[in-house]
XYZ file of C-alpha atoms in Angstrom:
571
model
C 35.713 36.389 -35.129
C 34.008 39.549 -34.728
C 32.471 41.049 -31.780
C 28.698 40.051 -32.849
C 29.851 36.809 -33.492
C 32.365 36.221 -30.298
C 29.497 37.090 -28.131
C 27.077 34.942 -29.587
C 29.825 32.108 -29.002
C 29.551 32.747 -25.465
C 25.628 32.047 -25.147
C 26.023 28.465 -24.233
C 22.234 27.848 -24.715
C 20.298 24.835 -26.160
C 17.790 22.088 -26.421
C 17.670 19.463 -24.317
C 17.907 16.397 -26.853
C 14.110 14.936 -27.446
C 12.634 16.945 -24.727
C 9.877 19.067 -24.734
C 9.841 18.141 -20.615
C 13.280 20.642 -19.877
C 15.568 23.206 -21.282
C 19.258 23.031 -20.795
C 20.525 26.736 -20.705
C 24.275 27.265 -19.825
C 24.515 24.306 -18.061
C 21.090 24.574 -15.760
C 18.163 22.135 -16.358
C 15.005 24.205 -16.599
C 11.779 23.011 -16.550
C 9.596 24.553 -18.520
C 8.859 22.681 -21.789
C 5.804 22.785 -24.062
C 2.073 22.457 -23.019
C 0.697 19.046 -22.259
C -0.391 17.358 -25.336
C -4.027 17.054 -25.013
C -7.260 15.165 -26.772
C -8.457 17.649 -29.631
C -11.656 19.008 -28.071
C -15.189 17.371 -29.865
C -16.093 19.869 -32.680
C -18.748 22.740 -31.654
C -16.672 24.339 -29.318
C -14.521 27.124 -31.079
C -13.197 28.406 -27.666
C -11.760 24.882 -27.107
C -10.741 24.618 -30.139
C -8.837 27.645 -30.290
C -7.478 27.395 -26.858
C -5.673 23.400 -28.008
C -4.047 25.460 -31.282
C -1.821 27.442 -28.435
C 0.724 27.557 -29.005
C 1.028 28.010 -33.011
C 3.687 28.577 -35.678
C 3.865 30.228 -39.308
C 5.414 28.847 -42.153
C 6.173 32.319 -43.512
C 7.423 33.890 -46.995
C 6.608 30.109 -48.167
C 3.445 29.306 -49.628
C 2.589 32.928 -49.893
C 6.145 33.487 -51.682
C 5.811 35.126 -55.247
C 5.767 33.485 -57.792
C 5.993 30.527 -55.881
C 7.349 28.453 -52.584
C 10.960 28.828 -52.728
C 10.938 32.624 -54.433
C 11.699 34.111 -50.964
C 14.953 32.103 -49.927
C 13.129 29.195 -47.875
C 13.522 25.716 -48.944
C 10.580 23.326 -49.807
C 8.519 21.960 -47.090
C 9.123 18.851 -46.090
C 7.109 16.475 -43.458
C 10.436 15.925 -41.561
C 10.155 20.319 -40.997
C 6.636 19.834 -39.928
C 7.167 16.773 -37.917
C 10.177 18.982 -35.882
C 7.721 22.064 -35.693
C 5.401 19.656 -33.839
C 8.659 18.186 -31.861
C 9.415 21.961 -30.326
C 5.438 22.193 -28.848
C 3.636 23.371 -31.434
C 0.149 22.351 -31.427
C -1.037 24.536 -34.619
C 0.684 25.678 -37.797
C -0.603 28.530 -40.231
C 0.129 28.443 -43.918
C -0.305 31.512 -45.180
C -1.075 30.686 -49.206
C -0.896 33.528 -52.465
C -3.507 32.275 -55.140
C -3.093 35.024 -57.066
C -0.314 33.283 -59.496
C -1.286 30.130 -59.570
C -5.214 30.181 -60.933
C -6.459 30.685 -64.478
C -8.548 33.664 -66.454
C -12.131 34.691 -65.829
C -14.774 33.390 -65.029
C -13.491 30.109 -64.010
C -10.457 31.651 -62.233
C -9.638 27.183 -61.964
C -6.975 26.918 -59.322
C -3.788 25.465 -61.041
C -4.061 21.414 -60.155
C -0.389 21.005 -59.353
C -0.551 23.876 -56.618
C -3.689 22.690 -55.636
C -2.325 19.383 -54.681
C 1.121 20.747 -53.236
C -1.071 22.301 -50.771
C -3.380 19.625 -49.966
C 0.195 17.605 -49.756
C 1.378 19.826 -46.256
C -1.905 20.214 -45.226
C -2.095 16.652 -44.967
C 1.418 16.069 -43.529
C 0.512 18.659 -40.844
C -2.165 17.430 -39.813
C -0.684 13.757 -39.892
C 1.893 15.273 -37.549
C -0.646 16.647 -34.668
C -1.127 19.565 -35.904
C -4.119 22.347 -36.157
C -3.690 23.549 -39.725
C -4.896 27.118 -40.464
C -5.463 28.161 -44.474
C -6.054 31.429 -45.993
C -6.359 34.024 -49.288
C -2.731 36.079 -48.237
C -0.743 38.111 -50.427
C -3.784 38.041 -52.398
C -4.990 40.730 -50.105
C -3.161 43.456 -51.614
C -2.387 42.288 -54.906
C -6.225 42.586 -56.174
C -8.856 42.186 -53.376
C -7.868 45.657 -52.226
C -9.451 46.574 -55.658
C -12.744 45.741 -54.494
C -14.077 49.031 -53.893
C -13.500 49.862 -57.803
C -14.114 47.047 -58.913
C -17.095 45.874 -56.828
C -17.947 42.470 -59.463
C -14.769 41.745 -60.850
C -13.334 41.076 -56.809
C -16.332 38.997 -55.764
C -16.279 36.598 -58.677
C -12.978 35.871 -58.430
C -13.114 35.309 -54.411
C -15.845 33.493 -54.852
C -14.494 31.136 -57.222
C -11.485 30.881 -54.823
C -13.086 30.253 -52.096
C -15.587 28.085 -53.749
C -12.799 25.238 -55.247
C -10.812 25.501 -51.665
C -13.795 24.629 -49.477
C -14.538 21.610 -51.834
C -11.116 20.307 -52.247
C -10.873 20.323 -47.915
C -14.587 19.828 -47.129
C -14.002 16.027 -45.811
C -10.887 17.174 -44.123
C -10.234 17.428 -40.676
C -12.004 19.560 -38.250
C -8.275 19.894 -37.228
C -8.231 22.703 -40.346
C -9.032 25.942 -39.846
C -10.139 29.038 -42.863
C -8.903 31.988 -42.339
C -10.903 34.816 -44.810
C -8.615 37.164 -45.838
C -4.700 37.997 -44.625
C -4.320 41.871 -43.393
C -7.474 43.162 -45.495
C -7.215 46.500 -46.871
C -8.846 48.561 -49.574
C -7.378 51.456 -51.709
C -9.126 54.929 -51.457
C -11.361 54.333 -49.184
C -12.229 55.754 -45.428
C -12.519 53.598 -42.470
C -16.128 53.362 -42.253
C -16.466 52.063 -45.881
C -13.754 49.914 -45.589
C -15.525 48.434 -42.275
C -18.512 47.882 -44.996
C -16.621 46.433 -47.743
C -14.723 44.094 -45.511
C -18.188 43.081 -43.548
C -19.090 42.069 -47.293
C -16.442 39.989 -47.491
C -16.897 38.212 -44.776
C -19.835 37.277 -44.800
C -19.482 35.890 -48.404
C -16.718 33.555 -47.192
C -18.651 32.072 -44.452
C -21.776 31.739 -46.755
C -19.467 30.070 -49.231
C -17.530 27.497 -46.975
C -21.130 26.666 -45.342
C -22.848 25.476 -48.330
C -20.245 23.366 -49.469
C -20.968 21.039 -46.837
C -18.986 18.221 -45.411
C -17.296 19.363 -42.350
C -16.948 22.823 -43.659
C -21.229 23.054 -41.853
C -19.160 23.426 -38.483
C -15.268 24.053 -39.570
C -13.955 26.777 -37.608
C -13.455 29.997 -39.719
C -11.588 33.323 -38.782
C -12.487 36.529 -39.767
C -9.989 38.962 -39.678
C -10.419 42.582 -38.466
C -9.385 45.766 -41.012
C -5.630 45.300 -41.558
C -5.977 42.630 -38.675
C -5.345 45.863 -36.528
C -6.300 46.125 -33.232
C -7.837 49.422 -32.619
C -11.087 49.810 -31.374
C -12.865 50.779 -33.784
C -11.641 47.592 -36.017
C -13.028 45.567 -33.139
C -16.213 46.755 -32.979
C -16.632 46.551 -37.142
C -16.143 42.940 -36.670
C -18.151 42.218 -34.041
C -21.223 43.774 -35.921
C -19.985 41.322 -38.375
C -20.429 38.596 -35.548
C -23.563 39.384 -34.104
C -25.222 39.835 -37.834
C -23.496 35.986 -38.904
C -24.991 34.443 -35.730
C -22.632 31.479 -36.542
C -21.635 29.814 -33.186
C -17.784 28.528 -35.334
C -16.380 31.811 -35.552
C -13.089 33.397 -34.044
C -11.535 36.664 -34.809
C -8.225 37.038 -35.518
C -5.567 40.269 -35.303
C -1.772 40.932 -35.699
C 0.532 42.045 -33.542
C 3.935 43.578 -33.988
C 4.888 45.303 -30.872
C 5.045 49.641 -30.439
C 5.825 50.335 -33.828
C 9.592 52.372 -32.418
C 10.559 49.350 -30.976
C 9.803 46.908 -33.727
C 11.647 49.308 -36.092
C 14.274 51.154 -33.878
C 13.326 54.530 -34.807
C 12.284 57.708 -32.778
C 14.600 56.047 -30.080
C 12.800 52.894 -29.833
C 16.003 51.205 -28.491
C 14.613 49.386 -25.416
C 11.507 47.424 -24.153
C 9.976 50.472 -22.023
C 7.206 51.364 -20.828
C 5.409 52.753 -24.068
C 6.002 49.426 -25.402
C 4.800 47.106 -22.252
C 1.651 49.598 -22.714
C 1.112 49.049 -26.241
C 1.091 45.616 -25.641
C -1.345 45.217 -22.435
C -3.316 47.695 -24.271
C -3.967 45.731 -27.683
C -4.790 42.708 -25.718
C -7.228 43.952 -23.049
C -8.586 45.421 -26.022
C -8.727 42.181 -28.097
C -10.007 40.330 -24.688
C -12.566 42.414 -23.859
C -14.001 42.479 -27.493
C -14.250 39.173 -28.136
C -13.084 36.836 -25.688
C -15.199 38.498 -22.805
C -18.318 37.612 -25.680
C -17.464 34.182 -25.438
C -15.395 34.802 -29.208
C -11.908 33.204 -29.534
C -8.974 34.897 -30.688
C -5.854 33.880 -32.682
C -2.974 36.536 -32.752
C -2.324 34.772 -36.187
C 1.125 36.738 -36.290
C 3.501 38.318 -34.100
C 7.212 39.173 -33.487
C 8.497 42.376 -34.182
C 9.219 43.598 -37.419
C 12.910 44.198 -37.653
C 14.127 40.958 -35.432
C 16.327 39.352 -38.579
C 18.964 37.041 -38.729
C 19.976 39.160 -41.905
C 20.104 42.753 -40.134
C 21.611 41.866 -36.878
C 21.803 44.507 -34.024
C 18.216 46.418 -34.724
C 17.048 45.093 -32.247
C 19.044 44.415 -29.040
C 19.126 40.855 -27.753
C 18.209 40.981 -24.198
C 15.679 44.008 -25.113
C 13.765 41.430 -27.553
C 13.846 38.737 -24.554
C 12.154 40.817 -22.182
C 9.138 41.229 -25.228
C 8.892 37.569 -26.041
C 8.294 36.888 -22.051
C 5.573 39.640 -22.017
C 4.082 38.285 -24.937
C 3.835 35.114 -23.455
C 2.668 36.057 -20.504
C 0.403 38.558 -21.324
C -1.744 36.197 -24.245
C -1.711 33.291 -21.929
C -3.708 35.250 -18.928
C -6.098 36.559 -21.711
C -6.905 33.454 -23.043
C -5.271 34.461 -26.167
C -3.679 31.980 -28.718
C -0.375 33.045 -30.420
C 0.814 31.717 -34.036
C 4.890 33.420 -33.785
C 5.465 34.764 -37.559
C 8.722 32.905 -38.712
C 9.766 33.869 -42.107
C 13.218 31.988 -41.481
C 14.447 34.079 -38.751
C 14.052 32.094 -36.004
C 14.123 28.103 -37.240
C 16.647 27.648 -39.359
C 14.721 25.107 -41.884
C 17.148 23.356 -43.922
C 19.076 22.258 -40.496
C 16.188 22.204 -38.477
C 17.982 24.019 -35.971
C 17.048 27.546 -33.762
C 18.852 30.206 -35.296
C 19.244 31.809 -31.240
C 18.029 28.489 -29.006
C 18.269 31.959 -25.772
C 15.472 33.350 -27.535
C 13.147 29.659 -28.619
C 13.975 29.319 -24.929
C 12.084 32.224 -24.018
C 9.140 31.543 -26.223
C 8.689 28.197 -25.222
C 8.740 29.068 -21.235
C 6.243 31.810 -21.706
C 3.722 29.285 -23.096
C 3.564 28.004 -19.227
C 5.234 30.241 -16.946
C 6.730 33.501 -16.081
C 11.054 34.406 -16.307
C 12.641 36.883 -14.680
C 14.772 39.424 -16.773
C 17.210 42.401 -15.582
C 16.920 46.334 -16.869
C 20.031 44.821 -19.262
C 21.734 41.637 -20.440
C 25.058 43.754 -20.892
C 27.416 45.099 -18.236
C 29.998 47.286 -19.903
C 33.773 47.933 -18.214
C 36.622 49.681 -19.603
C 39.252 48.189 -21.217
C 41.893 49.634 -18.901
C 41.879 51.318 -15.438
C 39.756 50.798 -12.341
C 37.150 48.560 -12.451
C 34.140 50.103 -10.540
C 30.714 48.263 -9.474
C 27.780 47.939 -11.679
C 24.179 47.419 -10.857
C 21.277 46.250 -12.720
C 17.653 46.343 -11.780
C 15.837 42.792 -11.849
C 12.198 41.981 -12.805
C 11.707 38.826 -11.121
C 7.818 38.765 -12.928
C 6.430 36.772 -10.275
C 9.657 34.885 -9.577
C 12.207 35.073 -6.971
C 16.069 35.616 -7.439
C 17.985 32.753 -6.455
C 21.704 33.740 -7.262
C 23.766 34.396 -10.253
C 25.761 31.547 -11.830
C 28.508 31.105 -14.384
C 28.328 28.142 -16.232
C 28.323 25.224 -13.155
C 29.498 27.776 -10.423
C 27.758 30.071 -8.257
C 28.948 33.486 -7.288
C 29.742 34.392 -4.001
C 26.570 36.731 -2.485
C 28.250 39.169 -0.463
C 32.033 38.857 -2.082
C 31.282 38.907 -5.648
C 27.320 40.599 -5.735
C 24.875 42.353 -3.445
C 21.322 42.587 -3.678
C 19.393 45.372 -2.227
C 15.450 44.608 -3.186
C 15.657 44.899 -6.764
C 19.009 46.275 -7.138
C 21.479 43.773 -7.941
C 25.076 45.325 -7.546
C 28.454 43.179 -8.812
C 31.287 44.581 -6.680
C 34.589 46.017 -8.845
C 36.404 42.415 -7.353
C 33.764 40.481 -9.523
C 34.274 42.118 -12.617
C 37.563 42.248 -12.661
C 37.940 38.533 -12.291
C 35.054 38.284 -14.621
C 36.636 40.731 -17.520
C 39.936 38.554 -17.526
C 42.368 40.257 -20.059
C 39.748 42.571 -20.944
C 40.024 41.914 -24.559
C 37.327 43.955 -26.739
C 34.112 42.154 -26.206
C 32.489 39.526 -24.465
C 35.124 38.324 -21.601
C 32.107 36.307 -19.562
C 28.754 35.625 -19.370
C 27.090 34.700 -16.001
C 23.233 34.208 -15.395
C 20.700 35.425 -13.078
C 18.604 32.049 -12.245
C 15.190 32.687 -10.948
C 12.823 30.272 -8.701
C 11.000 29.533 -12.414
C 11.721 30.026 -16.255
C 14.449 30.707 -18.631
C 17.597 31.918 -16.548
C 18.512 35.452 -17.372
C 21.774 35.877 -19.199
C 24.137 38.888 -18.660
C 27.521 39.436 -20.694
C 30.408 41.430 -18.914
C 32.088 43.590 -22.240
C 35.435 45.207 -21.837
C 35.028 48.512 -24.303
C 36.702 51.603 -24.926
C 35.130 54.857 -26.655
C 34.181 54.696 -30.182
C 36.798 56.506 -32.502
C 35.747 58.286 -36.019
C 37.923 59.505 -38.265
C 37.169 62.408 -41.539
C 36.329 60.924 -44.820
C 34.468 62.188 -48.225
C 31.852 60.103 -50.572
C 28.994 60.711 -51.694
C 25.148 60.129 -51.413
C 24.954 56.773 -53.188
C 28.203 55.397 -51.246
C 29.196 57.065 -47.721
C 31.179 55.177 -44.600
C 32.234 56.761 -41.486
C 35.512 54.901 -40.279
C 34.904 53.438 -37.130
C 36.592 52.040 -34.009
C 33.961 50.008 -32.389
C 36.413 49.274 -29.196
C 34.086 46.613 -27.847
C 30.955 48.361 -27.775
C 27.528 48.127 -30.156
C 25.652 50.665 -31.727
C 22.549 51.452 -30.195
C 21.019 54.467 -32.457
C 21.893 57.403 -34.434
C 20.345 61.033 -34.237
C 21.007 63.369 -37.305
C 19.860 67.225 -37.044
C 20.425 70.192 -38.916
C 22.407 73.275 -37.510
C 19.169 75.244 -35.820
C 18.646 71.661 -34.365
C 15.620 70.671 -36.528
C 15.578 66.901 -36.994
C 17.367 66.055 -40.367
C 16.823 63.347 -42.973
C 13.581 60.985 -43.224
C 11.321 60.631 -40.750
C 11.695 64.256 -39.599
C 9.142 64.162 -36.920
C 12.048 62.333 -34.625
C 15.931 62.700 -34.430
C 16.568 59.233 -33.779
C 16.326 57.534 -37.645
C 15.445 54.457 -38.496
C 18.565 51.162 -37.709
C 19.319 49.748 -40.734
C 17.087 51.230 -43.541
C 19.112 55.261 -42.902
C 22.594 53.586 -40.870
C 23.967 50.213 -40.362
C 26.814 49.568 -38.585
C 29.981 47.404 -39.992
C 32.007 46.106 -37.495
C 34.143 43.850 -39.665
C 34.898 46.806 -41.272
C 34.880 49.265 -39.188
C 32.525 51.425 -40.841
C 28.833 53.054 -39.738
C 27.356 53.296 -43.224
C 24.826 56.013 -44.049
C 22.065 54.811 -46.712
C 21.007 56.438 -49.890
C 17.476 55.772 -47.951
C 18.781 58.874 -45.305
C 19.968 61.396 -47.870
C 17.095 61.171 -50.033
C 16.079 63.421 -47.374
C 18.878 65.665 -46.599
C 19.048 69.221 -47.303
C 22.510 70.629 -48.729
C 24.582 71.940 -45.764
C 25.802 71.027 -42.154
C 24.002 67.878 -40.641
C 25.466 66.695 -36.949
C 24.973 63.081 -36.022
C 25.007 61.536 -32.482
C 25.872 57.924 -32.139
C 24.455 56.437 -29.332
C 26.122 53.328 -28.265
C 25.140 50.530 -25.217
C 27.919 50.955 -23.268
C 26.397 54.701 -22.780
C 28.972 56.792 -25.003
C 27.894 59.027 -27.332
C 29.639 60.559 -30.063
C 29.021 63.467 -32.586
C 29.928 63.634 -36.066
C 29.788 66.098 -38.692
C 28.311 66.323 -42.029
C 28.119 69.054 -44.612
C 26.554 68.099 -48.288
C 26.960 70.109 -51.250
C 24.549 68.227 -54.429
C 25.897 64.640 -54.114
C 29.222 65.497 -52.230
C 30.015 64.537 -48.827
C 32.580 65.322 -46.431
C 32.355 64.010 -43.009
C 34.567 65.264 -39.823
C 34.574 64.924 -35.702
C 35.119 68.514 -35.675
């Protein structure tokens, strides 16, 4: 078992069985559960209707999959998926939908029946199963509707005949369903200012089309997206001209959110959830709430995560650094009256087993819905594999909360003998960790938990490491690992600069490069592996690299490339 794995054997986290009333995490009851379920709200009232889709889910890279729903690795929807997606406390469930493959030629542009009725089919099952249904034109977005400015005729016939056939196939549905315009709208060689125009087109067009088709669709709640779904202010302010020029009282405005880009990435030293990115993400929404929801406008955050949190590229982000960005999420949209629709693409649920891929991190989501948990400056506490064990402290952010003690699993630790807590400066005494680290094999040895007076407890994992070790090797660009003795500890980032101390490789406004798409660490093989991606950007010559690891080491390495040669040394 590898170090990624042995670790994540150690989170004894999960569901209480048929509850959405507690959470069991390592052994402590927490009650923090799902909203209330309550009556839908009488239609008319867009804010209310909005506010009873919180909190909502995405059935991603599904229905928007090209050329079709299981293209993308996910299996086929079933209801028994939907019915569990209700189960966990979701009230509302998006399904993002590509036309563009599955419609015939001009002028007709006749949606293909059979897809036609598949999505009628979940449609119907979600909203047999509770839910808030929200439908939209997605992938469609950039595969021709960004054509629009070029070709202004060709684009509006073929949305309109789109839009046309969908509002009369659901115009008797539900006022439970919700149209969303377009996904992330964008538009090729064109400024902001006549994007903001050809968008406002757009628009305005859908709502003209779903409002003449009568049935519900006279009152069904639509959602107009902003440029890109960005939240800048000036993409704001475009669509609220757009509002006040409608004058349709079943509106809401909708925007994405991915976190501060170097965080959602891990680039330019984006390792940890900091203050740039706690600011990026009070900013967008005060923006977003003061916009629209101060105007008496709902808004859906129709997706958020962050971008490079994958079950497939583990160790971008860092585990206890994403947990303290789900609770501020939470948090943060729930004060603003802001509903949130969590973009799962297969990274999080786990849809064949119907099972959370990490239940630590659904337990997060699902407590910020209602409350607030307290989190620590790290979920990691790193000692050395051999020698003196020294005290470690940790800062806690109770959010709100208070600290009531750290646990592990059904037994408390000793306040005094085995920590200290000095205001927010929690300190476990050499004694403590050495009991705690056990034979100090590589790795996790324990895992205790910070418990707080509400919310998700805070988990922290005592590692016994010893320096990283690299060793010389050659290859070349296409094909290039750096032997590596991991020793217990993770990779964290990766710096690469030339020998004047210029940044070197891609992105060569920063250092720090980008986890996983220049470097990836292997620690079943004990290799850091350098991408074709990072020397497609490397000048012939001497380029040193700094690994930056969690337990705080750094190491340097050295690289000089002649054409497509490499040889790689730690001197």
């Amino acid at each position: 078992m590898n170090l990624l794995n042995r670790r994540r054997a150690r989170l004894r986290v999960g569901l209480v069985a048929g509850g959405a009333a507690a959470l069991l995490v390592a052994g402590l009851m927490v009650a923090v559960g799902a909203p209330a379920a309550a009556t839908p709200p009488p239609p008319g009232n867009p804010m209310a209707t909005v506010a009873a889709m919180q909190p909502g889910w995405n059935l991603g890279n599904t229905l928007d999959a090209i050329p079709d729903e299981t293209a993308w690795g996910n299996p086929l929807t079933t209801r028994t998926l939907l019915r569990h997606v209700r189960s966990q406390g979701y009230r509302s469930i998006r399904l993002p939908i590509t036309w563009s493959n599955h419609h015939g030629p001009a002028p007709e542009y006749a949606i293909d029946a059979a897809w036609l009725n598949r999505v009628r089919q979940i449609v119907d099952w979600s909203l047999a199963e509770g839910l808030y249904v929200m439908i939209n034109l997605h992938h469609d977005s950039w595969q021709w509707i960004n054509t629009y400015p070029g070709d202004r005729a060709g684009v509006l016939a073929r949305y309109d005949a789109l839009w046309t056939q969908i509002s009369a196939a659901f115009r008797d549905h539900s006022p439970r369903l919700v149209f969303e315009s377009i996904n992330e709208p964008q538009f090729a060689d064109s400024t902001d200012e006549q994007s903001y125009a050809l968008l406002h087109e757009l628009n305005t067009e859908f709502v003209r089309i779903v409002r003449r088709s009568g049935g519900n669709n006279t009152t069904r709640l639509l959602v107009l997206p902003t440029l890109f779904t960005n939240a800048d202010q000036g993409r704001l302010d475009a669509l609220n001209a757009t509002f006040d020029q409608l004058r349709d009282p079943h509106l809401a405005a909708t925007v994405h959110f991915y976190g501060w880009w170097p965080f959602s990435v891990n680039i330019a030293g984006g390792t940890r959830y900091d203050a740039n990115v706690e600011q990026d993400l009070t900013g967008t929404f005060d923006r977003v709430r003061d916009s629209f929801v101060a105007r008496g406008i709902p808004v859906i955050i129709g997706e958020w995560a962050l971008l490079n949190w994958d079950h497939n590229r583990p160790g971008v982000i860092e585990r206890g650094e994403f947990l303290k960005f789900l609770e501020a999420v939470g948090y943060h949209a729930r004060i603003r009256n802001l509903t949130t629709m969590v973009w799962d693409a297969g990274q999080f649920l786990e849809r064949t087993e119907l099972r959370w891929r990490d239940p630590g991190v659904f337990a997060m989501m699902r407590a910020g819905w209602t409350t607030r948990s307290g989190t620590a400056s790290s979920d990691q506490v790193y000692v050395p594999r051999s020698g003196t064990i020294t005290g470690r402290t940790l800062t806690l952010n109770p959010n709100g909360t208070s600290f009531q003690g750290l646990w592990q699993g059904g037994r408390s630790l000793a306040r005094g003998s085995d920590y200290t807590v000095s205001g927010t400066t929690l300190t476990l005494t050499p004694a403590a960790l050495t009991r705690l680290a056990g034979d100090r094999a590589y790795g996790v040895n324990a895992t205790i938990e910070a418990r707080f007076s509400q919310g998700v407890p805070w988990q922290i994992s005592i590692i016994s490491s010893d320096p990283p070790t690299q060793a010389a090797t050659t290859g070349t660009t296409a094909s290039f690992a750096i032997p590596t003795r991991f020793r217990g500890d993770q990779l964290a980032t990766m710096e690469a600069r030339y020998a004047d101390g210029t940044p070197a490789g891609p992105a060569n406004w920063t250092s720090f490069k980008e986890f996983w798409q220049h470097f990836q660490p292997d620690y079943d093989a004990d290799t850091i592996i350098l991408k074709p991606a990072f020397f497609a950007e490397v000048d012939d010559g001497t380029v040193t690299l700094t690994f930056h690891f969690w337990s705080g080491t750094r190491i340097t390495y050295h690289l000089t490339r002649s054409g497509d040669s490499l040889t790689g040394s730690t001197s």
